[in-house]
Short mmCIF file of N, CA and C in Angstrom, two decimals:
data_model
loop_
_atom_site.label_atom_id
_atom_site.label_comp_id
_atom_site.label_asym_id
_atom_site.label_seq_id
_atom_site.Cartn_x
_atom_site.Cartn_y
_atom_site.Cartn_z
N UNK A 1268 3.82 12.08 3.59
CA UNK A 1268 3.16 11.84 4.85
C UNK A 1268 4.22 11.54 5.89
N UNK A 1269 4.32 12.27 7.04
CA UNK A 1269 5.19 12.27 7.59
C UNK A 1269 4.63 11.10 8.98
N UNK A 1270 5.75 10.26 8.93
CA UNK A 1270 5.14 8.51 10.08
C UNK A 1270 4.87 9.42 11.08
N UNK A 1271 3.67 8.92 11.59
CA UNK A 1271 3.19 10.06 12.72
C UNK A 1271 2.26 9.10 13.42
N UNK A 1272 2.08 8.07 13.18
CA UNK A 1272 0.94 6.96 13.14
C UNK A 1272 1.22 6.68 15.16
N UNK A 1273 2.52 6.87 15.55
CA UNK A 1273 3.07 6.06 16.86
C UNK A 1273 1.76 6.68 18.46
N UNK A 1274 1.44 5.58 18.63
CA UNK A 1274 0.77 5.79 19.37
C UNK A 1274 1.28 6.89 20.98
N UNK A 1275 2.80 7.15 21.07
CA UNK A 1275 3.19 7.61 22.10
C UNK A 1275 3.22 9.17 21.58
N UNK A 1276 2.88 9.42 20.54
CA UNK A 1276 2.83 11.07 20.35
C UNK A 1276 1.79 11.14 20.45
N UNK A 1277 0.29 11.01 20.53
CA UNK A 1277 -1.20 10.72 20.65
C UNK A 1277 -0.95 10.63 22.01
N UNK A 1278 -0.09 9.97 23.25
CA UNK A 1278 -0.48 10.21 24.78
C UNK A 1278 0.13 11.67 24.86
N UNK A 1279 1.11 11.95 24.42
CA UNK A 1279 2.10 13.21 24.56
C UNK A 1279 1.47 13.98 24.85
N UNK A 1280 0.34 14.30 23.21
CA UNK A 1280 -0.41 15.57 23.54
C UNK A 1280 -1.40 15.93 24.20
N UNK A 1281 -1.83 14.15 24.68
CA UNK A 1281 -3.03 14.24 25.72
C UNK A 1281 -2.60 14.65 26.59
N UNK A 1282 -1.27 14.76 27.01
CA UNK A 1282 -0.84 15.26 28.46
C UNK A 1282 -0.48 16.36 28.65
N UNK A 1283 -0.46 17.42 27.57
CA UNK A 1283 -0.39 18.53 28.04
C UNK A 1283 -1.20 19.45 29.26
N UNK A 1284 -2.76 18.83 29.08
CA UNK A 1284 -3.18 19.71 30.22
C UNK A 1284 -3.38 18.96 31.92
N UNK A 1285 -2.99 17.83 31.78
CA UNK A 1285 -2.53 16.80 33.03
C UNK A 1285 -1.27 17.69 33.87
N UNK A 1286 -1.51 17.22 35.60
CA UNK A 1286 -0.55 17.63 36.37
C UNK A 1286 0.13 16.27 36.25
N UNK A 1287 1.61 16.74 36.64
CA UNK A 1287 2.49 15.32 37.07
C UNK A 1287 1.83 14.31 37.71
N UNK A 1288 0.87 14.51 38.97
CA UNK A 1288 0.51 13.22 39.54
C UNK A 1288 -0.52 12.74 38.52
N UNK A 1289 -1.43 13.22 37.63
CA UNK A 1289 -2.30 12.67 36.93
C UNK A 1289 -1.73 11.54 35.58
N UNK A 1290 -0.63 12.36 35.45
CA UNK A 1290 0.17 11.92 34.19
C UNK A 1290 0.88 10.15 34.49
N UNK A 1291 0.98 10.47 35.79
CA UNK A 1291 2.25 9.09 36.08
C UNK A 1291 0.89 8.17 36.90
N UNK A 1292 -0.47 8.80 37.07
CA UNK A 1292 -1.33 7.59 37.33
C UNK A 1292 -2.22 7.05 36.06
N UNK A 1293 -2.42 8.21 34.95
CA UNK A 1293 -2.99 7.37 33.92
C UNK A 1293 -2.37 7.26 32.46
N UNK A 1294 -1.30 7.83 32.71
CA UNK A 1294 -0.53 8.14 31.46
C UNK A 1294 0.80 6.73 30.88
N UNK A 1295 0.64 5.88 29.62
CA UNK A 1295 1.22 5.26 29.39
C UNK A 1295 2.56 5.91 28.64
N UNK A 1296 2.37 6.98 28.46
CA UNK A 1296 3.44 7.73 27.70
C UNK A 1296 4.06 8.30 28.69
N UNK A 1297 4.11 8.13 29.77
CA UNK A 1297 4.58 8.35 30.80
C UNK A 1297 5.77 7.21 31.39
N UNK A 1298 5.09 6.45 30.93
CA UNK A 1298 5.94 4.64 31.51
C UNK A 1298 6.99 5.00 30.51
N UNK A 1299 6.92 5.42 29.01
CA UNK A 1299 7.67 5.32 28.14
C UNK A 1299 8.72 6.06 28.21
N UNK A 1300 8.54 7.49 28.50
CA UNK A 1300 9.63 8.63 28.95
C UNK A 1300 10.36 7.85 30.10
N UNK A 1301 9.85 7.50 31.54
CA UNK A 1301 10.60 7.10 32.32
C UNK A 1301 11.11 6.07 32.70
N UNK A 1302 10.96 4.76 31.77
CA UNK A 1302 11.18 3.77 31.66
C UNK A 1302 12.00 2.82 30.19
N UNK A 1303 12.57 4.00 28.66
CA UNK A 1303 12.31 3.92 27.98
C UNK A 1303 13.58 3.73 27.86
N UNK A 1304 14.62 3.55 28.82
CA UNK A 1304 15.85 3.53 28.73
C UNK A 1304 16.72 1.91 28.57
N UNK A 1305 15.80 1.10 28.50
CA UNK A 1305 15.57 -0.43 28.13
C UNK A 1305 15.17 -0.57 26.75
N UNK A 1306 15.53 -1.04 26.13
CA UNK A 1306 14.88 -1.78 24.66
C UNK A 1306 13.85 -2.82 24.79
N UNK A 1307 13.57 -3.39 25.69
CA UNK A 1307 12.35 -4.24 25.80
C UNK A 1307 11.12 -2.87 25.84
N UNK A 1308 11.61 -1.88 26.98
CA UNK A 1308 10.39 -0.99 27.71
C UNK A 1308 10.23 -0.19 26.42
N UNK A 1309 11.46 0.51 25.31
CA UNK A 1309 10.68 1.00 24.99
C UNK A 1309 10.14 0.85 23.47
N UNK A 1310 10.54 -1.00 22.81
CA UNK A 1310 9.53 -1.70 22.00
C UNK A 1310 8.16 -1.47 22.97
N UNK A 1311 7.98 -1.90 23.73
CA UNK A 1311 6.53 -1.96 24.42
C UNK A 1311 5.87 -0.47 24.48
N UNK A 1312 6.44 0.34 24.60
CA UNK A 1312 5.88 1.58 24.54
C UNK A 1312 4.84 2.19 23.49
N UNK A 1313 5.90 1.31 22.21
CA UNK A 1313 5.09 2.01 20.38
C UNK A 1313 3.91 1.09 20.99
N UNK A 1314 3.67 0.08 21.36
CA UNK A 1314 2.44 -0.46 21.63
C UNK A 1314 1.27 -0.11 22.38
N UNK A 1315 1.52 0.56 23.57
CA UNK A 1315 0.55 0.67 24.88
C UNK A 1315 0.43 2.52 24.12
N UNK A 1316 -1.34 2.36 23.86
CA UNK A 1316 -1.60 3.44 24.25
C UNK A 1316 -2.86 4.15 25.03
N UNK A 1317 -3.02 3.04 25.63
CA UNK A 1317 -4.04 3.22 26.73
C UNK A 1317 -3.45 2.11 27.64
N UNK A 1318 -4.15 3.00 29.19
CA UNK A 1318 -3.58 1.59 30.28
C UNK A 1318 -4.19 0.12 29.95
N UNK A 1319 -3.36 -0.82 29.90
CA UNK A 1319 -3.44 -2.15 29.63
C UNK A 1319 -3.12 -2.67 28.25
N UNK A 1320 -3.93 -1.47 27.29
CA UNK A 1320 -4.15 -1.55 25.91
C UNK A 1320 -2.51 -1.99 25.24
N UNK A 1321 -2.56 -2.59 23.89
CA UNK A 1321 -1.09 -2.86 23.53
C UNK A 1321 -1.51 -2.81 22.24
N UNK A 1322 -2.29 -1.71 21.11
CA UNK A 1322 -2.56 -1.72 20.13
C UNK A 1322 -2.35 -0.27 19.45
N UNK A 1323 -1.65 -0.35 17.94
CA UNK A 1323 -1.54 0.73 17.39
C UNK A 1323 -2.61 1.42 16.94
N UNK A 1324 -2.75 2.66 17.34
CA UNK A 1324 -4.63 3.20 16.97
C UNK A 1324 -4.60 3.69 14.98
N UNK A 1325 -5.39 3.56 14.91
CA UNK A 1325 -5.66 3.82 13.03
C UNK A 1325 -5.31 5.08 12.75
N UNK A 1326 -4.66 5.25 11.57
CA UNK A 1326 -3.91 6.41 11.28
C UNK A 1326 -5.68 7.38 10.95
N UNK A 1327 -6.34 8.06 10.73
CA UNK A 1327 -7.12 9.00 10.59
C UNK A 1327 -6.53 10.20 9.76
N UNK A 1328 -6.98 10.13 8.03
CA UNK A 1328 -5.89 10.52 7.44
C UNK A 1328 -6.66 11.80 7.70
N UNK A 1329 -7.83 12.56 7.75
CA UNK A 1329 -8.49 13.47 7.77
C UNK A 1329 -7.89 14.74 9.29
N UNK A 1330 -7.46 13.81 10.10
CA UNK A 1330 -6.22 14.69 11.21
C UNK A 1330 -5.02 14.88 11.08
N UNK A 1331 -5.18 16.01 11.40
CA UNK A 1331 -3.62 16.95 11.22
C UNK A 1331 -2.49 15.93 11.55
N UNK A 1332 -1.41 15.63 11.25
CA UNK A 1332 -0.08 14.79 11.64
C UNK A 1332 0.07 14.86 12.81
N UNK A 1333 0.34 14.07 13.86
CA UNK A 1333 0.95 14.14 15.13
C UNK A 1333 2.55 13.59 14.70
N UNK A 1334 3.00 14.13 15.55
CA UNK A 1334 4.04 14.01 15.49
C UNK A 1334 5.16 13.30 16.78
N UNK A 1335 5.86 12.05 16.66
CA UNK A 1335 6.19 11.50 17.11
C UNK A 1335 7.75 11.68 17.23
N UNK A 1336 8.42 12.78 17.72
CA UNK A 1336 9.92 12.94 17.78
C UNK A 1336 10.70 11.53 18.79
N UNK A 1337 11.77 11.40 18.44
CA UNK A 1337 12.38 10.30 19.07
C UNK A 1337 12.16 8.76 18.91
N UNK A 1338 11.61 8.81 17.99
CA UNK A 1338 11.35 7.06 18.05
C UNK A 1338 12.25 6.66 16.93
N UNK A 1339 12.60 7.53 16.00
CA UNK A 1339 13.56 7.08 14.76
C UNK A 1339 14.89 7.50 14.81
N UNK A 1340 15.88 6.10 14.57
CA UNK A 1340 17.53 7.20 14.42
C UNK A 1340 17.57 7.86 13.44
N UNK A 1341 18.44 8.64 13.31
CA UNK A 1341 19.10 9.89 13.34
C UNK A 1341 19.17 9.59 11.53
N UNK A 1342 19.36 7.94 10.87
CA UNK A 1342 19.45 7.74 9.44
C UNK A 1342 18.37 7.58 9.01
N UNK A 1343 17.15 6.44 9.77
CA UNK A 1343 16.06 6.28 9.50
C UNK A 1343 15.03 7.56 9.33
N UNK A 1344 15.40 8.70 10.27
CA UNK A 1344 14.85 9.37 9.81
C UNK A 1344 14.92 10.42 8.97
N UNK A 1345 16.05 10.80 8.42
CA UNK A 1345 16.47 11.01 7.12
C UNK A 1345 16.09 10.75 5.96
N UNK A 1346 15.68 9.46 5.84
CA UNK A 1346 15.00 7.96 4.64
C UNK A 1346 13.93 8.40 4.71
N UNK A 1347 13.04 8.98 5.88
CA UNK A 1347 11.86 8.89 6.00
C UNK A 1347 11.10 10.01 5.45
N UNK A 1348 12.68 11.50 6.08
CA UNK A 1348 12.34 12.80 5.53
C UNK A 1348 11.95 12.85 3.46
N UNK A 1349 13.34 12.32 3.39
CA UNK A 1349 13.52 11.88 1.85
C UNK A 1349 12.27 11.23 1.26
N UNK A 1350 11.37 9.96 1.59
CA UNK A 1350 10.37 9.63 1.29
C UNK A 1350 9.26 10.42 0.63
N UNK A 1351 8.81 11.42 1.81
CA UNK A 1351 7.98 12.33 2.13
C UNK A 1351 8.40 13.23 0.85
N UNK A 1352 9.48 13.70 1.10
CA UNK A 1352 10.28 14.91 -0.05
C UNK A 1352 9.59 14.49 -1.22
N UNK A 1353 10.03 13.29 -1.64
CA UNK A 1353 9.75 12.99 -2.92
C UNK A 1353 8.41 12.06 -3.37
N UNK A 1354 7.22 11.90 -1.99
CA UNK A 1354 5.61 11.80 -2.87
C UNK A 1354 5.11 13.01 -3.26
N UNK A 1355 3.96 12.76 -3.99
CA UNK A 1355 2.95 13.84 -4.38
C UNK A 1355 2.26 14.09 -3.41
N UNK A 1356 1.69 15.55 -3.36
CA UNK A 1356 0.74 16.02 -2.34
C UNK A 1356 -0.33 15.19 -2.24
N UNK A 1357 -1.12 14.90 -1.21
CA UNK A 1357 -1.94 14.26 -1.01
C UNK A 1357 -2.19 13.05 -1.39
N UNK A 1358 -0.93 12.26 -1.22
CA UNK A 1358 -0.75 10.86 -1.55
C UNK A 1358 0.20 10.40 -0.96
N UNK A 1359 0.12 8.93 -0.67
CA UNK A 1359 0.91 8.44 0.49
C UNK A 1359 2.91 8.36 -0.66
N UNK A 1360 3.33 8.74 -0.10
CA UNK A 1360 5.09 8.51 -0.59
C UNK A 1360 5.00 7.12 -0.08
N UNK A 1361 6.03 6.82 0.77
CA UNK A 1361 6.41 5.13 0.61
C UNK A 1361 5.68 4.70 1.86
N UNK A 1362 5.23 4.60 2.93
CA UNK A 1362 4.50 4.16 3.61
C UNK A 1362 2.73 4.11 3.30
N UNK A 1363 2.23 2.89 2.89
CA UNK A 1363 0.79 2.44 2.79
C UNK A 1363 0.48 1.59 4.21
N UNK A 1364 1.30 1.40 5.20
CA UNK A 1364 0.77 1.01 6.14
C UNK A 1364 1.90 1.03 7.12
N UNK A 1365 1.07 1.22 8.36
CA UNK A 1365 1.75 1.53 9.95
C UNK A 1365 2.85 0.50 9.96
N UNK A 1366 3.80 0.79 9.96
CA UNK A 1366 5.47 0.00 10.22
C UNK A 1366 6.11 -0.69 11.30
N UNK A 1367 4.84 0.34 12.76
CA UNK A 1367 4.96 -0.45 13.44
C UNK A 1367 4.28 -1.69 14.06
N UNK A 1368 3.46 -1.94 13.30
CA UNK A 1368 2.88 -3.55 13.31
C UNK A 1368 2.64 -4.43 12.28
N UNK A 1369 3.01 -3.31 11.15
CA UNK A 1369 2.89 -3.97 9.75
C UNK A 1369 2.09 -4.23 9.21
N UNK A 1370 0.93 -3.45 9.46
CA UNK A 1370 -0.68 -3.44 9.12
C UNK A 1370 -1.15 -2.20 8.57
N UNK A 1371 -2.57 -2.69 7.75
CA UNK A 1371 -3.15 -1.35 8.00
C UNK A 1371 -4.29 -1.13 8.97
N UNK A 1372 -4.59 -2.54 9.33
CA UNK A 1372 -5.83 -2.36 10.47
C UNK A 1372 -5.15 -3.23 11.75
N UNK A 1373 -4.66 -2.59 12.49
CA UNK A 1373 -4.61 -2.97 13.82
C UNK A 1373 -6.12 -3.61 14.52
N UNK A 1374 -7.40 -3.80 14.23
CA UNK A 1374 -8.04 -4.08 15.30
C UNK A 1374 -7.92 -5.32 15.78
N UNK A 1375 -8.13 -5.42 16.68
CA UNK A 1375 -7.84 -6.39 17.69
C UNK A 1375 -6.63 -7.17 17.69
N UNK A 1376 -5.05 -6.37 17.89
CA UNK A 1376 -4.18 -6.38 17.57
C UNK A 1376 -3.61 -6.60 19.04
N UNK A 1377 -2.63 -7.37 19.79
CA UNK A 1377 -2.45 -7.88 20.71
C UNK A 1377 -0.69 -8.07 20.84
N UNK A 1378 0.53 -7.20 21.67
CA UNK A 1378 1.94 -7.70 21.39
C UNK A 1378 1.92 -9.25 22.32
N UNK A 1379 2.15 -9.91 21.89
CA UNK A 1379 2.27 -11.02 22.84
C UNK A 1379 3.49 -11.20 23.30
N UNK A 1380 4.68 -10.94 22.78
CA UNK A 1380 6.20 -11.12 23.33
C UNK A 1380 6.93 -10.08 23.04
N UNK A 1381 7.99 -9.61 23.54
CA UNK A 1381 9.15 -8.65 23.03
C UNK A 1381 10.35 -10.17 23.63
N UNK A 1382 11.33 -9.92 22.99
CA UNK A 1382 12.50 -10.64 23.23
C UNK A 1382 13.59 -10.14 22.51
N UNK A 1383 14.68 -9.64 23.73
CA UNK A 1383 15.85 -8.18 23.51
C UNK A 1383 16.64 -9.05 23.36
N UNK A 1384 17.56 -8.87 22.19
CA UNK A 1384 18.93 -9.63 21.90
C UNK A 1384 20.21 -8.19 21.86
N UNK A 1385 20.76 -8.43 23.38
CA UNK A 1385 21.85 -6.90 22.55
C UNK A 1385 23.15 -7.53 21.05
N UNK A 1386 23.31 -6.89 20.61
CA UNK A 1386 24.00 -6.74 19.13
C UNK A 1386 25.25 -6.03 19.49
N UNK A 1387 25.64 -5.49 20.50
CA UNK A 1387 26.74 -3.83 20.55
C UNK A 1387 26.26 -3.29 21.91
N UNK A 1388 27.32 -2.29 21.76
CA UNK A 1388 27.27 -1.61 23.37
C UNK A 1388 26.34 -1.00 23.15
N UNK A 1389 25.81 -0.15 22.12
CA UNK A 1389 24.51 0.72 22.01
C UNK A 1389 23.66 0.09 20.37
N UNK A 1390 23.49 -1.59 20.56
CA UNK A 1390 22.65 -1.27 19.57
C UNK A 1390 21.81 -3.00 20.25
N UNK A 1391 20.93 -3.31 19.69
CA UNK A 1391 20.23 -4.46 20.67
C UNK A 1391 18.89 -5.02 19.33
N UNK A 1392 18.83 -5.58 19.21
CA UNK A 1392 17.23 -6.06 18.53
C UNK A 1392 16.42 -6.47 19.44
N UNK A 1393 15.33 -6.26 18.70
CA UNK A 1393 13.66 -6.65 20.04
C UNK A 1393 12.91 -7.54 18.79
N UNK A 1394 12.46 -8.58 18.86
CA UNK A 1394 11.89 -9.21 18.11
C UNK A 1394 10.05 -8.74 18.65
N UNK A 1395 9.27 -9.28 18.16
CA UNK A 1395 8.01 -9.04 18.28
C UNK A 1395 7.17 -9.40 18.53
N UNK A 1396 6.40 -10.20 18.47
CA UNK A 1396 5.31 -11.15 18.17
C UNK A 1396 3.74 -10.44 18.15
N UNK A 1397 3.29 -10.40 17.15
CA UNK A 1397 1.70 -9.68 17.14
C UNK A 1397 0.70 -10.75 16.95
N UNK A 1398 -0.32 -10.30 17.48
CA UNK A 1398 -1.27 -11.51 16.95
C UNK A 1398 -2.50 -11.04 16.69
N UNK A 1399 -3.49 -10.99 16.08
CA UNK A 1399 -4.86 -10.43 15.83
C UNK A 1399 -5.62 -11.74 16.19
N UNK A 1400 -6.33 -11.72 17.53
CA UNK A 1400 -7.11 -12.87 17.50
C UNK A 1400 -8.58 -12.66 17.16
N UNK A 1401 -8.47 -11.64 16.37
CA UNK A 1401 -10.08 -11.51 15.99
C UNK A 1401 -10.36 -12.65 14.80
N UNK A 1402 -9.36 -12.33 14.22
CA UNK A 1402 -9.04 -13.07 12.55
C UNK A 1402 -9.38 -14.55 13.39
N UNK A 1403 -9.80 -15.12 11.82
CA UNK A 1403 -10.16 -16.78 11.77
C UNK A 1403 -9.10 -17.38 10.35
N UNK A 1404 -8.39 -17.57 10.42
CA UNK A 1404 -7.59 -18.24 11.64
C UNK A 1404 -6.52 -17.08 12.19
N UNK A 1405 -6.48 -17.25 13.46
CA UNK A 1405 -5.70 -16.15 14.19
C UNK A 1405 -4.48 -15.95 13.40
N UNK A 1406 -4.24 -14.38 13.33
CA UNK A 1406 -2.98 -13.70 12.75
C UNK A 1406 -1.73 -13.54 13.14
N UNK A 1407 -0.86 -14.58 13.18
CA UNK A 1407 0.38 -13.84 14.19
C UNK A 1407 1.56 -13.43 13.07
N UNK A 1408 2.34 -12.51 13.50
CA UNK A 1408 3.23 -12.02 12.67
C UNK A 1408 4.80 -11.89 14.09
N UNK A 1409 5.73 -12.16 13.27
CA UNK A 1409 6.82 -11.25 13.98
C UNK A 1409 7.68 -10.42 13.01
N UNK A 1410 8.27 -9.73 13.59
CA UNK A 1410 9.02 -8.81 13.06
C UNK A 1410 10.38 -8.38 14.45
N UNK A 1411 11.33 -7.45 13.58
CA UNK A 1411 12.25 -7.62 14.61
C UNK A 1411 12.55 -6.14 14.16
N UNK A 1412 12.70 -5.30 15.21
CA UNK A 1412 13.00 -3.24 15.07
C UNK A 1412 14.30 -3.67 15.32
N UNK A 1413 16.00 -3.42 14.40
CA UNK A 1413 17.08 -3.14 14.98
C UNK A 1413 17.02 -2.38 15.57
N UNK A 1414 17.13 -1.73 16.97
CA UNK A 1414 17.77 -0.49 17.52
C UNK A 1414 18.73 0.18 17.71
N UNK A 1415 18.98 1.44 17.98
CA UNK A 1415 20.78 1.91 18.56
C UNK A 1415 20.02 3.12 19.57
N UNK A 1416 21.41 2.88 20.13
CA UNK A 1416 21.05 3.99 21.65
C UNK A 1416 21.63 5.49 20.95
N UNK A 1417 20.81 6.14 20.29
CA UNK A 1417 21.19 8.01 20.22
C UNK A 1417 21.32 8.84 21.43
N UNK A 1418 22.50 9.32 21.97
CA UNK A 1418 21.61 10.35 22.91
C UNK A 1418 21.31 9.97 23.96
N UNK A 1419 21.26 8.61 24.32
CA UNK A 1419 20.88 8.52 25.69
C UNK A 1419 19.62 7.18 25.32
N UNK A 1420 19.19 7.37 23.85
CA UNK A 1420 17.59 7.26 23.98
C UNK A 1420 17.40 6.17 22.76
N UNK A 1421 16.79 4.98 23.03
CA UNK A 1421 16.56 3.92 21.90
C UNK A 1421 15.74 4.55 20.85
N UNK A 1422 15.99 4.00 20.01
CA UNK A 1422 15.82 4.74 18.72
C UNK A 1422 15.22 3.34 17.58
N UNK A 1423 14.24 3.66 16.53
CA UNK A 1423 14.35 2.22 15.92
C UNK A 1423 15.34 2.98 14.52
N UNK A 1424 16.19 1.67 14.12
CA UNK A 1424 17.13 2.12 13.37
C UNK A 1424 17.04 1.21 11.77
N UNK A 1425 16.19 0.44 12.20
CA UNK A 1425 15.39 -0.47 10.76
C UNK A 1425 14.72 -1.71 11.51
N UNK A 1426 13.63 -2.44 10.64
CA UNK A 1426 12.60 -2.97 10.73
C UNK A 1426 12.92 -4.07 10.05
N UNK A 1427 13.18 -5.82 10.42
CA UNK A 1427 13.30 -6.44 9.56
C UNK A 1427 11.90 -7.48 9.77
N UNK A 1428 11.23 -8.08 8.35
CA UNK A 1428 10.01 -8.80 8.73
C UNK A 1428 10.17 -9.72 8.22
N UNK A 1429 9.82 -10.90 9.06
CA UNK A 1429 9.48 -12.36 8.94
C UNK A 1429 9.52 -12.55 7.87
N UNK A 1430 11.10 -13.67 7.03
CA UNK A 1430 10.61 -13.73 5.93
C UNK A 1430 10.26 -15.08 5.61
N UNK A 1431 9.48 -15.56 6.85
CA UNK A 1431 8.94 -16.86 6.35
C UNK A 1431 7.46 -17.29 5.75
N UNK A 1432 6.87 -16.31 5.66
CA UNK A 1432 5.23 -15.79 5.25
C UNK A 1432 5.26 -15.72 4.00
N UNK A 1433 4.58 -15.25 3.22
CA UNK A 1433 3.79 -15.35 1.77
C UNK A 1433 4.32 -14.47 1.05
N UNK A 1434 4.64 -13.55 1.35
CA UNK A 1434 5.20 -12.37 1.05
C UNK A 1434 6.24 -11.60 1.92
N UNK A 1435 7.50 -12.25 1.49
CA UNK A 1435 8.60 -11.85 2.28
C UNK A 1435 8.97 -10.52 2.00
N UNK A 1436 9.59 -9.42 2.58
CA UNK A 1436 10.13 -8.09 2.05
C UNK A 1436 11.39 -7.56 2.93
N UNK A 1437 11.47 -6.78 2.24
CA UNK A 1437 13.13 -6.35 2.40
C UNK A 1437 13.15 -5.62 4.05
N UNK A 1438 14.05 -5.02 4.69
CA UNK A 1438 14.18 -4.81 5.87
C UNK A 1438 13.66 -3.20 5.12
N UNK A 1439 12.90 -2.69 5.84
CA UNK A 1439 12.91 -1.30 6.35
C UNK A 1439 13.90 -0.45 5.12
N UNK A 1440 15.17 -0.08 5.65
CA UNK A 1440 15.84 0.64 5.26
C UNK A 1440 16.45 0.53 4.26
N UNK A 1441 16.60 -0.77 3.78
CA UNK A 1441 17.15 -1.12 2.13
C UNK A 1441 16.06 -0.64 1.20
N UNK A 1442 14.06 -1.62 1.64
CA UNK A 1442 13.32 -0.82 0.93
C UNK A 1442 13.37 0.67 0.75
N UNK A 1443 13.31 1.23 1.73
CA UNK A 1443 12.81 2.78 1.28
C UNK A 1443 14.38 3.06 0.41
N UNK A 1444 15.40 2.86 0.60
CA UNK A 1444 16.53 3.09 -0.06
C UNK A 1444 16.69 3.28 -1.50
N UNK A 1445 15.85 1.71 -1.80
CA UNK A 1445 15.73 1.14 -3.03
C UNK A 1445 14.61 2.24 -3.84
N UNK A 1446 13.06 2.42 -2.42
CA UNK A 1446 12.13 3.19 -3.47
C UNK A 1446 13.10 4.65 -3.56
N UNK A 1447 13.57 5.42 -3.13
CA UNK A 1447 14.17 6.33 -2.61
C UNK A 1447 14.73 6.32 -4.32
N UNK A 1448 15.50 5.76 -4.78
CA UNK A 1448 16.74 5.73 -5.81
C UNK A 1448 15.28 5.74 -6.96
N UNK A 1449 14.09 4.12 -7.11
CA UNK A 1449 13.62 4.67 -8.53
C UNK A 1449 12.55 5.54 -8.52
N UNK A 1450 12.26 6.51 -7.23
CA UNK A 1450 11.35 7.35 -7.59
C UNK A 1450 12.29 8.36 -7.97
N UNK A 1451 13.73 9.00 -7.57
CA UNK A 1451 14.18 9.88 -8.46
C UNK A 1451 14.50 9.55 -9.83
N UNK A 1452 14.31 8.19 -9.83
CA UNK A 1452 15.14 7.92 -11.39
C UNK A 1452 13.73 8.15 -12.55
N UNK A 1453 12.55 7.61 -11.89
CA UNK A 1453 11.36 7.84 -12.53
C UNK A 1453 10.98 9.55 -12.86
N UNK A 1454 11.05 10.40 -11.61
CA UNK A 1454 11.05 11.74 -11.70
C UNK A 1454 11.90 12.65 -12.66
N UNK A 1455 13.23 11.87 -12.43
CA UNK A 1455 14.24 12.35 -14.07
C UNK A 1455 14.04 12.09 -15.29
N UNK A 1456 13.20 10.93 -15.40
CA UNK A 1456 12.99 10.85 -16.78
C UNK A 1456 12.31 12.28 -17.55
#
């Protein structure tokens, strides 16, 4: 299953039949292209996909993949290709839930903070803060996307999550690394 879940490829293709002025008055994937050149703007971007809205929409496994070019570096998405390579058809490879909020049900899913720490001339972390205030007792999570600037263009380059919760886990890119190594080792047997 190729990560396709990002809410800014879902405005993309809504905008194909939009003129420029329609696009830059209702289009949040619009803020993201022209504003995306910040690591705060464009953590906030995977979020907004309706005006105001700041929630990842539900993957709908029954629709074709959208496809979200540019949101992953150049290694991450490599890891990601590799993933995919090596599940079975019609079964999830290493992603069971959206990465970018760390759920599988976003509803009533809310970013409450971004906070940019640069790291390097082209690389910066954005920490997170989510909160589901539907939940009793309210849900907050953070997580932190390393980034690097590819190209011109922020990129997420691994995912590290809060490991002060119940269930701590590995950053992003070591996991899939790790599943990466024993699903070939399982497949060789």
């Amino acid at each position: 299953m190729r990560i396709s879940i990002m809410a800014a490829g879902v405005a993309v293709l809504a905008l194909a039949g939009c003129s420029a002025s329609e696009e830059a008055a209702e289009s949040p994937a619009v803020e993201m292209t022209e504003h995306a050149q910040t690591p705060d703007a464009f953590v906030r971007s995977l979020y907004s996909v309706e005006a105001g809205g700041t929630k990842v929409p539900n993957e709908d496994l029954t629709v074709g993949a959208v496809e979200t070019p540019g949101i992953w570096s150049a290694r991450t998405d490599a890891l990601i290709g590799e993933t995919e390579a090596l599940g079975e058809p019609g079964e999830y490879a290493y992603f069971e839930a959206d990465p970018i909020c760390d759920c599988q049900d976003d509803g009533g899913m809310v970013l409450k903070s971004v906070t940019v720490t640069p790291t390097g001339a082209n690389r910066a972390d954005a920490t997170v803060v989510l909160e589901w205030a539907g939940a009793q007792p309210v849900e907050r999570k953070t997580q932190t996307f390393r980034l690097v600037n590819e190209g011109g263009a922020w990129k997420i380059d691994d995912i590290v999550r809060d490991q002060t919760g119940a269930y701590p886990q590995a950053p992003l890119v070591e996991a899939m690394t790790r599943w990466i190594a024993e699903t070939r080792a399982a497949k060789a047997q």
